[in-house]
Coordinates of C-alpha atoms and ligand atoms in Angstrom, one line a residue:
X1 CA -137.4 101.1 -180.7
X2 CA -139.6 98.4 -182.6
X3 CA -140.8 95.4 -180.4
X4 CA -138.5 92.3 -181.6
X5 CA -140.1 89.1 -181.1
X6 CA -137.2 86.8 -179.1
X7 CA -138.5 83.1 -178.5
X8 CA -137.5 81.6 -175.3
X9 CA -135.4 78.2 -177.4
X10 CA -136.7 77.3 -180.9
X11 CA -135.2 74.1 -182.1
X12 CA -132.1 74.3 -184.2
X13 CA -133.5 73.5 -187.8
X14 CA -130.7 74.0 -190.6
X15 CA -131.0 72.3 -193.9
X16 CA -128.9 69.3 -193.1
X17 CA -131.7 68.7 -190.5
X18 CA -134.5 68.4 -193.1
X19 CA -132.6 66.2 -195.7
X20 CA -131.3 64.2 -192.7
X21 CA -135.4 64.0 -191.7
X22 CA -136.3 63.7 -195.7
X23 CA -133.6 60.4 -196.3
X24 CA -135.2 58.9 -193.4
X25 CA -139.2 59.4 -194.9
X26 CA -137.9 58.4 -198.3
X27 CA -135.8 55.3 -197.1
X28 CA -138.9 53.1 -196.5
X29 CA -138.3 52.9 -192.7
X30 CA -139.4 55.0 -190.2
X31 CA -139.2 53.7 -186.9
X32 CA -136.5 52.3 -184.9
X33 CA -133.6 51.5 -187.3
X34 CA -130.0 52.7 -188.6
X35 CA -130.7 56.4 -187.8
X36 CA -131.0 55.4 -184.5
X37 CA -128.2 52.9 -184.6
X38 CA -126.0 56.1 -185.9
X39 CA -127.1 58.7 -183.3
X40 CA -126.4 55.8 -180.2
X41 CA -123.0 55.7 -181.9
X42 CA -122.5 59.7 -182.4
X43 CA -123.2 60.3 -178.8
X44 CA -121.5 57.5 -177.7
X45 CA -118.5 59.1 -179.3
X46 CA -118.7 62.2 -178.4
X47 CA -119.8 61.5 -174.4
X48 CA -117.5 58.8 -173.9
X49 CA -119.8 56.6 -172.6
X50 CA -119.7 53.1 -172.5
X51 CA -122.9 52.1 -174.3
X52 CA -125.5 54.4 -174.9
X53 CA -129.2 53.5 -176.0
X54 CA -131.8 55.7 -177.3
X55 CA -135.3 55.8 -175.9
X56 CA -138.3 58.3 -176.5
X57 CA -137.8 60.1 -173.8
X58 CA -135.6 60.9 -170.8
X59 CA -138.7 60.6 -168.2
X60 CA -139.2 56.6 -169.9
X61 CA -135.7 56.2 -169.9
X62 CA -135.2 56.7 -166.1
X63 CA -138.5 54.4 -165.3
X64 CA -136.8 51.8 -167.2
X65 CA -133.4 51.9 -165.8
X66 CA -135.0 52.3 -162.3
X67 CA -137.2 49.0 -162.7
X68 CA -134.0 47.4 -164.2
X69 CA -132.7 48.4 -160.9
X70 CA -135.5 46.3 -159.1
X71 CA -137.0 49.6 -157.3
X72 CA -139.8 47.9 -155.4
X73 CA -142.5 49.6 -152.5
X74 CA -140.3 51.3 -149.8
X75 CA -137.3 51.7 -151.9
X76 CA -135.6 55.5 -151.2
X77 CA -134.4 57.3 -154.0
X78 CA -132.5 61.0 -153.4
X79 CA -133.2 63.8 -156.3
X80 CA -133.2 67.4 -155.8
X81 CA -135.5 69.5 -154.7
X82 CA -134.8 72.1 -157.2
X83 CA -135.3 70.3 -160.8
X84 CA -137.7 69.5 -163.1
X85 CA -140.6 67.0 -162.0
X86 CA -139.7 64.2 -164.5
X87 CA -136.6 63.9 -161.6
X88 CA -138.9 62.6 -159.2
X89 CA -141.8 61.4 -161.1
X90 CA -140.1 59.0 -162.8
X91 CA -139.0 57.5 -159.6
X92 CA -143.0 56.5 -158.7
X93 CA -143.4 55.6 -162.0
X94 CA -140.9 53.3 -161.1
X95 CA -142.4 52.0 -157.5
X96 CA -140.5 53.9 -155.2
X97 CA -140.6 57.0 -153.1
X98 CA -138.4 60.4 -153.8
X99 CA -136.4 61.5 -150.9
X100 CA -135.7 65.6 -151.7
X101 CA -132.7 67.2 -150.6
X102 CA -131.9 70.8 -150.9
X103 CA -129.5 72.4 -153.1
X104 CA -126.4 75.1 -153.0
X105 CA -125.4 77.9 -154.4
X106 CA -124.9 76.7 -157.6
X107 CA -128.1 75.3 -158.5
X108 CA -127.0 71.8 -157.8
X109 CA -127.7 68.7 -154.6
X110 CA -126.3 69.4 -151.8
X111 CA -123.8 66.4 -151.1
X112 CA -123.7 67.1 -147.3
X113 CA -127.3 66.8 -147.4
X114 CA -127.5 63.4 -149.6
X115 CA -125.5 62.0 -146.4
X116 CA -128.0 63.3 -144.0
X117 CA -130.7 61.4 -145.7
X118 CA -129.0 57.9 -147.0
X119 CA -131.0 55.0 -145.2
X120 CA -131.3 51.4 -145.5
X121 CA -134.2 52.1 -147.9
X122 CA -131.9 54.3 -150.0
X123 CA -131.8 52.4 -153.8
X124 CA -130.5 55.4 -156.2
X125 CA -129.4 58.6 -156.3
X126 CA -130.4 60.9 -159.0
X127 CA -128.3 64.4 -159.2
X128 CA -129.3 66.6 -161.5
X129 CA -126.9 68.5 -163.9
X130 CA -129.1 71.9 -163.7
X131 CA -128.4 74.4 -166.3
X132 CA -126.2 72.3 -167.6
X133 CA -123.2 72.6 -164.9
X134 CA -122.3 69.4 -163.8
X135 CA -122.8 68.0 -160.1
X136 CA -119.6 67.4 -157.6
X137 CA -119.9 63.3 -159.2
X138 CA -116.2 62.3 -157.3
X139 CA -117.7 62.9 -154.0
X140 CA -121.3 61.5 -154.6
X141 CA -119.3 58.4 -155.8
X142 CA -117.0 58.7 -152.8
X143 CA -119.9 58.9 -150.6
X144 CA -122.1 55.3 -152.1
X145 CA -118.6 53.5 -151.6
X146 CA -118.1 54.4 -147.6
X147 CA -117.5 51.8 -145.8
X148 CA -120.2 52.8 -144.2
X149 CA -123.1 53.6 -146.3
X150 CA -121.6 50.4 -148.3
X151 CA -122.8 48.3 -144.7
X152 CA -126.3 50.0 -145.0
X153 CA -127.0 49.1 -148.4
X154 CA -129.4 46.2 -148.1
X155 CA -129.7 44.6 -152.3
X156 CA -133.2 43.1 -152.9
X157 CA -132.4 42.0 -156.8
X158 CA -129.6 40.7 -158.5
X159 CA -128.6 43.6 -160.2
X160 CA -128.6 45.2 -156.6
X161 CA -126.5 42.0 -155.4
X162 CA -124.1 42.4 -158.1
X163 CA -123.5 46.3 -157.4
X164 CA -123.4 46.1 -154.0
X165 CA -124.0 50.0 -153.3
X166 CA -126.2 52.5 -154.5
X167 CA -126.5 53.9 -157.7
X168 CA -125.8 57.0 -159.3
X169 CA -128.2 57.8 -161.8
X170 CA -127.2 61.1 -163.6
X171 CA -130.0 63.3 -164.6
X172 CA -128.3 64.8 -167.2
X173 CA -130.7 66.0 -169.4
X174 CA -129.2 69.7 -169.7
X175 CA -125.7 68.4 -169.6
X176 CA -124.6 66.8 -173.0
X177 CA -121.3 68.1 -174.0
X178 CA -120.1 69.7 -170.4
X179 CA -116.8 68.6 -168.9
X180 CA -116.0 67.3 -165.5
X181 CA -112.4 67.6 -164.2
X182 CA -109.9 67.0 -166.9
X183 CA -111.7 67.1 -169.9
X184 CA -113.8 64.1 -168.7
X185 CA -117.6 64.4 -170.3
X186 CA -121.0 64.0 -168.7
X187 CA -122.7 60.6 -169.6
X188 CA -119.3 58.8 -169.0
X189 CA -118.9 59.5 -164.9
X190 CA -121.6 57.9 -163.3
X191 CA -123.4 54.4 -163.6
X192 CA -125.9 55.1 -165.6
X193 CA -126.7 58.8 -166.7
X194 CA -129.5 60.3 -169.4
X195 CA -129.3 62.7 -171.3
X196 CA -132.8 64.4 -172.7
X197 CA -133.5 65.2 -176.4
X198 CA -136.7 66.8 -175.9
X199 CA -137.2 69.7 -178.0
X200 CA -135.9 72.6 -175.8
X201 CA -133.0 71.0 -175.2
X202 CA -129.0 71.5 -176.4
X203 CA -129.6 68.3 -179.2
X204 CA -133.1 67.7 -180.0
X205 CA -135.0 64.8 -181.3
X206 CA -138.3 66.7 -180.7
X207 CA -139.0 63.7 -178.3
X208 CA -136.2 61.8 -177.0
X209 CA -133.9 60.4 -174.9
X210 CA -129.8 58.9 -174.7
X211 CA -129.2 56.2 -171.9
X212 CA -125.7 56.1 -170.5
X213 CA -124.2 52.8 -169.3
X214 CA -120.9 52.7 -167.7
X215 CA -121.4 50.4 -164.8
X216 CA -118.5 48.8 -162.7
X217 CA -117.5 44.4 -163.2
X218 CA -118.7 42.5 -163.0
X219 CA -121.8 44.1 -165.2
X220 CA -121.1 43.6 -169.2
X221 CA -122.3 47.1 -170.3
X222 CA -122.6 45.6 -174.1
X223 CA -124.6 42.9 -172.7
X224 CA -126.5 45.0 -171.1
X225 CA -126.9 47.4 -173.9
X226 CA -128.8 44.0 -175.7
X227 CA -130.8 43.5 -172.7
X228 CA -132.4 46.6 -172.4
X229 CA -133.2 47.5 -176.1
X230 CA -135.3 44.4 -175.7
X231 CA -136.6 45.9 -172.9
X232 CA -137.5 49.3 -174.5
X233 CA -139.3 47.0 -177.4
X234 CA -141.7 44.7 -174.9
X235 CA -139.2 42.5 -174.1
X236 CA -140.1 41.3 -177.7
X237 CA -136.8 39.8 -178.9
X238 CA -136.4 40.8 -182.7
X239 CA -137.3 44.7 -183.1
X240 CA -139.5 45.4 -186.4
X241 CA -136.4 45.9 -188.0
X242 CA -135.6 42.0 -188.1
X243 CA -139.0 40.7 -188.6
X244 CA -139.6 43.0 -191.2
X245 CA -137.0 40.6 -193.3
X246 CA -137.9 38.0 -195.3
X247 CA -138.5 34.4 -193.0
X248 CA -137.9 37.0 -190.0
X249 CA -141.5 36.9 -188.3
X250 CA -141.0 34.0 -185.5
X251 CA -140.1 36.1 -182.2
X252 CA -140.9 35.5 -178.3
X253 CA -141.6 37.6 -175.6
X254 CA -139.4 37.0 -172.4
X255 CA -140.3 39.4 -170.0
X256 CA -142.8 42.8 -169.0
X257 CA -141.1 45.2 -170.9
X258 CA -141.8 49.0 -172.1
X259 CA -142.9 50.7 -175.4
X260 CA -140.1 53.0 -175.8
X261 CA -138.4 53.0 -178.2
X262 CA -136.8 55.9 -180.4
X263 CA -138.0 56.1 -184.0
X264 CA -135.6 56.8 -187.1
X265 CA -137.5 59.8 -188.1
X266 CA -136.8 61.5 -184.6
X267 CA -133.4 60.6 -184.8
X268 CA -132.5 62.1 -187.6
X269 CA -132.8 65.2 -186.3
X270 CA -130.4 64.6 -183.4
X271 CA -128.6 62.9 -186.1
X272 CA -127.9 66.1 -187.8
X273 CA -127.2 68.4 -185.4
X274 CA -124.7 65.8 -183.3
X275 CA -122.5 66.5 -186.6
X276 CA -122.4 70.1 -185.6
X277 CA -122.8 70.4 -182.0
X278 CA -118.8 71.2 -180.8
X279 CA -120.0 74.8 -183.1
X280 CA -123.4 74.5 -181.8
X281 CA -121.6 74.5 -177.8
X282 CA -119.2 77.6 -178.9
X283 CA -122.6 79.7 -180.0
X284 CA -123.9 79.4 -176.7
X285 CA -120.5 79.8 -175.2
X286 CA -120.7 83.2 -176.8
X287 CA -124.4 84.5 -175.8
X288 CA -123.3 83.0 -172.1
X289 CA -120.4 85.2 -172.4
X290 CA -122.3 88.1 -173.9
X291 CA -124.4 88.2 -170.9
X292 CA -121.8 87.9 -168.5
X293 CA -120.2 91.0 -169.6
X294 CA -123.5 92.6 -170.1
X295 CA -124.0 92.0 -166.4
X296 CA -121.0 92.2 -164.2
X297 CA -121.2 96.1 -164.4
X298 CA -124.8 95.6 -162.4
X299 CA -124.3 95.0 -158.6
X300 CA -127.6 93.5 -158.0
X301 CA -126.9 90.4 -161.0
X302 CA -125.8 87.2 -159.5
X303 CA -123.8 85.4 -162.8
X304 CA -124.6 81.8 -163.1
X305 CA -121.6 79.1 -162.9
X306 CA -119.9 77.8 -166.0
X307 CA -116.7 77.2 -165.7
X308 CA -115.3 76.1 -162.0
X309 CA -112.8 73.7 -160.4
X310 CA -112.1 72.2 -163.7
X311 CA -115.8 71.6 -164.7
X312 CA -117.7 73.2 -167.7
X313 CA -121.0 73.9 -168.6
X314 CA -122.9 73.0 -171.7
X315 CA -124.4 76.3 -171.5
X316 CA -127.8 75.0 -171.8
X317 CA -129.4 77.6 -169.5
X318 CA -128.6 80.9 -168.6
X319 CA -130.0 81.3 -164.8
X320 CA -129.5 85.0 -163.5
X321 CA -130.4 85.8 -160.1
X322 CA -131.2 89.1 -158.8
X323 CA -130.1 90.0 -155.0
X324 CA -131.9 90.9 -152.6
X325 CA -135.8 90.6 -154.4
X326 CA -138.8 89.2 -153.4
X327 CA -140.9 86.3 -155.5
X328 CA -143.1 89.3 -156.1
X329 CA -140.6 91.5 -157.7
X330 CA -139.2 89.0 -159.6
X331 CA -142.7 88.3 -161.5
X332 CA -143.2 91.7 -161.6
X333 CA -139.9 92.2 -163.7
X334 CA -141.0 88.9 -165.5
X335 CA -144.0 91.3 -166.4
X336 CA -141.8 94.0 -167.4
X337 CA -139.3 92.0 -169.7
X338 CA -142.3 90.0 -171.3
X339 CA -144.1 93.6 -172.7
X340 CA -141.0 94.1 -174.6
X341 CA -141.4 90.7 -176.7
X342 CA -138.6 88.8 -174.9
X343 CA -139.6 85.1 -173.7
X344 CA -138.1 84.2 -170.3
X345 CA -138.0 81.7 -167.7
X346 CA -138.3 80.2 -164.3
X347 CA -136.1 77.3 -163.9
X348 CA -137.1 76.0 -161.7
X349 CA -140.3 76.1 -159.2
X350 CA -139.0 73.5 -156.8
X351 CA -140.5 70.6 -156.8
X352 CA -142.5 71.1 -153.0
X353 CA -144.3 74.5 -154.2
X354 CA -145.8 71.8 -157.2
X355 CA -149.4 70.3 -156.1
X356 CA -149.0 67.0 -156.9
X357 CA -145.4 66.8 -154.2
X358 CA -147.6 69.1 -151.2
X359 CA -150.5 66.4 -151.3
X360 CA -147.2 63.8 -151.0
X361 CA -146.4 65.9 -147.9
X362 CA -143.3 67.7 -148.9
X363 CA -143.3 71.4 -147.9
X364 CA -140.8 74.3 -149.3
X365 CA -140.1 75.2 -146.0
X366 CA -137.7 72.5 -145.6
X367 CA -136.0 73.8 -149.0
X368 CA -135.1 77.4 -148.0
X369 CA -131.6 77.5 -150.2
X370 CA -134.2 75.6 -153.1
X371 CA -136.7 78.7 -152.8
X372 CA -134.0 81.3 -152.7
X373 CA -132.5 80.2 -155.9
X374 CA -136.1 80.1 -157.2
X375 CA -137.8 83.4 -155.9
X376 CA -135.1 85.8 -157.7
X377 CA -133.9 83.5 -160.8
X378 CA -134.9 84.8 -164.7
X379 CA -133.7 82.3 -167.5
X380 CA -132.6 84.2 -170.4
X381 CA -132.9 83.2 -173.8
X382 CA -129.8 80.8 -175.3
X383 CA -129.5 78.9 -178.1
X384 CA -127.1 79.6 -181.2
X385 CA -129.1 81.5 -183.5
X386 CA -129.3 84.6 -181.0
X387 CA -127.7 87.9 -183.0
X388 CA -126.1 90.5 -181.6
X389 CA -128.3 93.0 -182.2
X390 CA -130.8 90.4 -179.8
X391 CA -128.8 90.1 -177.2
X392 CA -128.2 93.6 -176.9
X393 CA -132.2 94.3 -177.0
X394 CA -132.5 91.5 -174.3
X395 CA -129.8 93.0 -171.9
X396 CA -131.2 96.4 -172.3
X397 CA -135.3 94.7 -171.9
X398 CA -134.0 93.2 -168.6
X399 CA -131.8 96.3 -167.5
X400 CA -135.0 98.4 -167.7
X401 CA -137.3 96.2 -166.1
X402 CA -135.0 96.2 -163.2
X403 CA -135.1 99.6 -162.7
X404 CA -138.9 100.1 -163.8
X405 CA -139.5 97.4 -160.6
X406 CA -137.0 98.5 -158.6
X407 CA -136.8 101.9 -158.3
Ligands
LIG501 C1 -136.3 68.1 -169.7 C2 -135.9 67.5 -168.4 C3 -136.3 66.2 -168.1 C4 -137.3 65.4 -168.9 O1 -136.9 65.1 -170.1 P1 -138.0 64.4 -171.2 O2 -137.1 64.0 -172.3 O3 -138.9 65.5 -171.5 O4 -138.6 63.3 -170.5 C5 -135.8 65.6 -166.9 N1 -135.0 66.3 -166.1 C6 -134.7 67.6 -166.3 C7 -133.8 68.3 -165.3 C8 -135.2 68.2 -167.5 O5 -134.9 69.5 -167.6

């Protein structure tokens, strides 16, 4: 058979994409403005969240809501130890210091372990929807509102006066469009949750970012919604928009904001493709599928979780596991696949094998469920515009590499 060429995720391009893109070059305004106005509104309407504010990235987006938060030197915040870096990095971008946990068997944070390691220190937590399946949120939330951890919590800001606990800060950047129990959508569970629009992701802005806000009273998540666009525009308090008009130019500056801000161009990408992303979900439903029945017949293929207790993936990766291999073997079949033309994945090297944590002192021996996720995980390729005739070439490249590897 002739070598196809699969990429690993190519953005979803149609031609409502590039007229969306082309009305926003020819409108005369570029940068932050009513394409970004439309795609707050779209996925406000489609997550259910309370207020949701676009940014240009998720990374930014979680610095900001973490200084909103009044993270200072000391502060604790929980993630993962089995995500992507931005999880933690954005937390000392923010001040404080990441406290890792391990994960289970479905890729997410462990919630026994979360209670293991809240202190008095403890500011945030940050679970991380990986591969799109969303974390146990009804017992994290049970957990910040013990009685007891609820004691602990010792508030250091006003924002942390008014909340009284910690907060859940939803790192949902695989999630958008995956159901908690009852139908219930990520982005509106938690306090705060972001979703990422980065290029490889389910919506794309090539660069970009959604804030959630759904916080408890006696925050006004409208008013808030004001507050931090300021924020994500230097505090300044008319966005380029506004001044742009005629007698428009007076403005002040009321605070050490960010540069963050989402520009109309980028959004009307994510514009586009929010009109068409309940199809968009039921393409990848169908190459998730396709690989599930492709792979059930194999006894060493560990299926990833989509649908369980009433929650619902967004089908954003496709994480297979292989029993009973070593790291080794598990590059070496990475090797095998690859010759054929197929682009795969590792999601994810935990966070303690990365150079930057191990000089921070974190090791991977304290993650051992962490490294066995990692050590015999492939990501396959999934996005919409996979055919048939691709998946079947994929299955069949991965098939074979198992056997060349293992036999
Ligand atoms: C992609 C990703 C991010 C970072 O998103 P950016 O928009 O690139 O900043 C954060 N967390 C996870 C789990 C991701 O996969």
């Amino acid at each position: 058979m002739n070598n196809m060429k699969i990429p690993f995720s190519p953005p979803y391009i149609n031609e409502d994409v590039i007229n969306e893109v082309v009305d926003s070059l020819k409108s005369g305004w570029i940068t932050t403005g009513p394409k970004v106005k439309a795609l707050e509104a779209e996925i406000k309407n489609y997550s259910g969240a309370k207020e949701v504010l676009c940014v240009n990235s998720w990374t930014s987006g979680a610095i900001m809501m973490l200084r909103w938060l009044g993270i200072q030197e000391g502060d604790e915040v929980i993630v993962p130890a089995y995500t992507y870096s931005a999880t933690a990095l954005a937390v000392y971008h923010a001040g404080g210091t990441p406290v890792m946990v391990d994960t289970t068997e479905d890729f997410n944070i462990s919630v026994a372990d979360i209670g293991k390691v809240i202190s008095s220190k403890t500011k945030a937590i940050l679970p991380v929807d990986i591969a799109g399946f969303p974390c146990d949120y009804d017992e994290i939330m049970q957990l910040v509102n013990e009685p007891g951890i609820k004691s602990m919590f010792t508030p250091a800001s006003d924002v942390q006066r008014q909340l009284g606990r910690i907060l859940v800060l939803n790192d949902a950047a695989h999630s958008l469009g995956a159901t908690y129990a009852n139908g219930i959508k990520t982005g509106s569970e938690t306090d705060v949750a972001v979703f990422s629009l980065h290029a490889v992701k389910n919506v794309t802005t090539a660069e970009g970012g959604a804030i959630c806000l759904n916080l408890p009273e006696p925050f006004d998540n409208k008013a808030l919604y004001t507050r931090l666009r300021q924020m994500s525009l230097n505090c300044q308090t008319k966005d380029a928009f506004s001044k742009s008009k005629a007698g428009g130019w007076r403005y002040d500056i009321t605070g050490l904001g960010m540069k963050i801000n989402m520009a109309d161009v980028n959004a009307a990408i994510g514009l586009a493709q929010m009109r068409v992303y309940p199809e968009m979900l039921k393409e990848r439903k169908r190459v998730f599928t396709a690989y599930n029945d492709a792979f059930s017949s194999e006894s060493w293929a560990v299926m990833p979780p989509a649908v369980v207790k009433g929650k619902e993936s967004s089908y954003h990766i496709y994480a297979l596991r292989i029993k009973n291999i070593s790291e080794q073997q598990r590059d070496q079949i990475i090797d095998e696949i690859s010759k054929t033309g197929v682009a795969v994945n590792v999601h994810f090297i935990p966070m303690p094998m990365l150079t930057f944590f191990k000089e921070k002192g974190f090791n991977i021996k304290d993650y051992p469920k962490a490294y066995d996720n990692f050590k015999c995980e492939i990501s396959l390729p999934i996005y919409p515009q996979l055919t048939e005739e691709e998946l079947s070439y994929i299955v069949k490249a991965v098939k074979d590499a198992y056997k060349t590897v293992m036999r």
